[in-house]
PDB file of C-alpha atoms in Angstrom:
ATOM      1  CA  MET A 246      90.012  91.548 121.144  1.00 94.00           C
ATOM      2  CA  LYS A 247      90.975  92.537 117.675  1.00 97.00           C
ATOM      3  CA  SER A 248      91.711  90.455 114.968  1.00 98.00           C
ATOM      4  CA  ILE A 249      95.087  91.224 112.830  1.00 97.00           C
ATOM      5  CA  GLU A 250      96.861  89.306 109.782  1.00 97.00           C
ATOM      6  CA  VAL A 251     100.135  89.095 108.544  1.00 97.00           C
ATOM      7  CA  GLU A 252     101.618  87.873 105.446  1.00 95.00           C
ATOM      8  CA  ILE A 253     105.155  85.782 105.535  1.00 92.00           C
ATOM      9  CA  GLY A 254     106.018  84.999 102.215  1.00 88.00           C
ATOM     10  CA  SER A 255     103.408  83.846 100.632  1.00 91.00           C
ATOM     11  CA  ASN A 256     101.546  82.618 103.561  1.00 92.00           C
ATOM     12  CA  LYS A 257      98.897  84.581 105.686  1.00 96.00           C
ATOM     13  CA  TYR A 258      98.842  84.042 109.195  1.00 96.00           C
ATOM     14  CA  ALA A 259      95.870  85.584 111.729  1.00 97.00           C
ATOM     15  CA  GLY A 260      96.196  86.077 115.277  1.00 98.00           C
ATOM     16  CA  THR A 261      93.855  88.137 117.719  1.00 98.00           C
ATOM     17  CA  TYR A 262      95.444  91.109 120.236  1.00 98.00           C
ATOM     18  CA  ARG A 263      94.144  93.283 122.860  1.00 98.00           C
ATOM     19  CA  VAL A 264      95.426  96.233 124.763  1.00 97.00           C
ATOM     20  CA  VAL A 265      95.776  96.546 128.544  1.00 97.00           C
ATOM     21  CA  ALA A 266      97.658  98.968 130.790  1.00 93.00           C
ATOM     22  CA  GLY A 267      99.825 100.175 127.938  1.00 94.00           C
ATOM     23  CA  SER A 268     100.825  96.806 126.616  1.00 97.00           C
ATOM     24  CA  VAL A 269      99.724  94.960 124.120  1.00 98.00           C
ATOM     25  CA  ILE A 270      99.310  90.907 124.218  1.00 98.00           C
ATOM     26  CA  VAL A 271      99.172  88.556 121.010  1.00 98.00           C
ATOM     27  CA  TYR A 272      97.832  85.603 120.942  1.00 98.00           C
ATOM     28  CA  PHE A 273      98.563  82.988 117.956  1.00 97.00           C
ATOM     29  CA  ASP A 274      97.488  79.340 118.432  1.00 92.00           C
ATOM     30  CA  ALA A 275      98.631  78.316 121.991  1.00 92.00           C
ATOM     31  CA  ASP A 276     101.577  80.975 121.753  1.00 95.00           C
ATOM     32  CA  ILE A 277     101.089  84.654 123.882  1.00 97.00           C
ATOM     33  CA  LYS A 278     103.177  87.778 123.356  1.00 98.00           C
ATOM     34  CA  PHE A 279     103.263  90.902 125.023  1.00 97.00           C
ATOM     35  CA  ALA A 280     105.015  94.157 124.698  1.00 97.00           C
ATOM     36  CA  ALA A 281     104.823  97.660 125.999  1.00 97.00           C
ATOM     37  CA  TYR A 282     103.354  99.761 123.188  1.00 95.00           C
ATOM     38  CA  GLY A 283     105.219 103.253 124.402  1.00 92.00           C
ATOM     39  CA  THR A 284     105.024 105.854 121.597  1.00 93.00           C
ATOM     40  CA  ASP A 285     104.224 103.293 118.842  1.00 94.00           C
ATOM     41  CA  ARG A 286     100.515 102.223 117.693  1.00 96.00           C
ATOM     42  CA  PRO A 287      99.651  99.084 119.586  1.00 97.00           C
ATOM     43  CA  GLU A 288      98.516  97.989 115.768  1.00 97.00           C
ATOM     44  CA  LEU A 289     101.840  97.916 114.977  1.00 97.00           C
ATOM     45  CA  VAL A 290     103.750  96.304 118.169  1.00 97.00           C
ATOM     46  CA  ALA A 291     100.884  94.018 117.804  1.00 98.00           C
ATOM     47  CA  ASN A 292     102.030  93.171 114.308  1.00 97.00           C
ATOM     48  CA  TRP A 293     105.233  92.983 115.280  1.00 97.00           C
ATOM     49  CA  LEU A 294     104.737  90.421 117.821  1.00 98.00           C
ATOM     50  CA  LEU A 295     102.262  88.178 115.566  1.00 98.00           C
ATOM     51  CA  ARG A 296     105.286  88.383 112.626  1.00 97.00           C
ATOM     52  CA  ASP A 297     107.608  87.202 115.518  1.00 97.00           C
ATOM     53  CA  LEU A 298     105.367  84.263 116.977  1.00 97.00           C
ATOM     54  CA  CYS A 299     104.759  83.243 113.148  1.00 96.00           C
ATOM     55  CA  LEU A 300     108.408  83.155 112.506  1.00 94.00           C
ATOM     56  CA  LYS A 301     109.056  81.004 115.747  1.00 93.00           C
ATOM     57  CA  ALA A 302     106.004  78.758 114.671  1.00 91.00           C
ATOM     58  CA  GLU A 303     107.551  78.023 111.406  1.00 90.00           C
ATOM     59  CA  ALA A 304     111.123  77.368 112.705  1.00 90.00           C
ATOM     60  CA  ARG A 305     109.682  74.617 114.990  1.00 88.00           C
ATOM     61  CA  ARG A 306     107.398  73.218 112.154  1.00 85.00           C
ATOM     62  CA  HIS A 307     110.640  73.234 110.137  1.00 86.00           C
ATOM     63  CA  LYS A 308     112.896  71.596 112.581  1.00 87.00           C
ATOM     64  CA  ARG A 309     109.807  69.095 113.740  1.00 87.00           C
ATOM     65  CA  ASP A 310     109.700  68.152 109.956  1.00 86.00           C
ATOM     66  CA  THR A 311     113.484  67.955 108.948  1.00 82.00           C
ATOM     67  CA  PRO A 312     115.076  64.239 110.186  1.00 72.00           C
TER      68      PRO A 312
END
C-alpha cells in the first residue's frame, strides 16, 4: 500500500492505493475504487481515482448539510 495525496481547492485529501495485476485500487475513508492502468502510470491513475472519490465525498457531505 502506498500513500497518495490530492489537493482540491484549498483542501488536501489523503488515501492509499495498491497495484494488483494491471489494476490500481484506491482506498479513501470507507470507499474503494479501481481501474486498469493500461499505458498510464499507476500513480497517475491512482491520483485520478482518489480525486473522483474525494469529489464524491464532498458532494455527499454538501447534500447532507443542505436542508
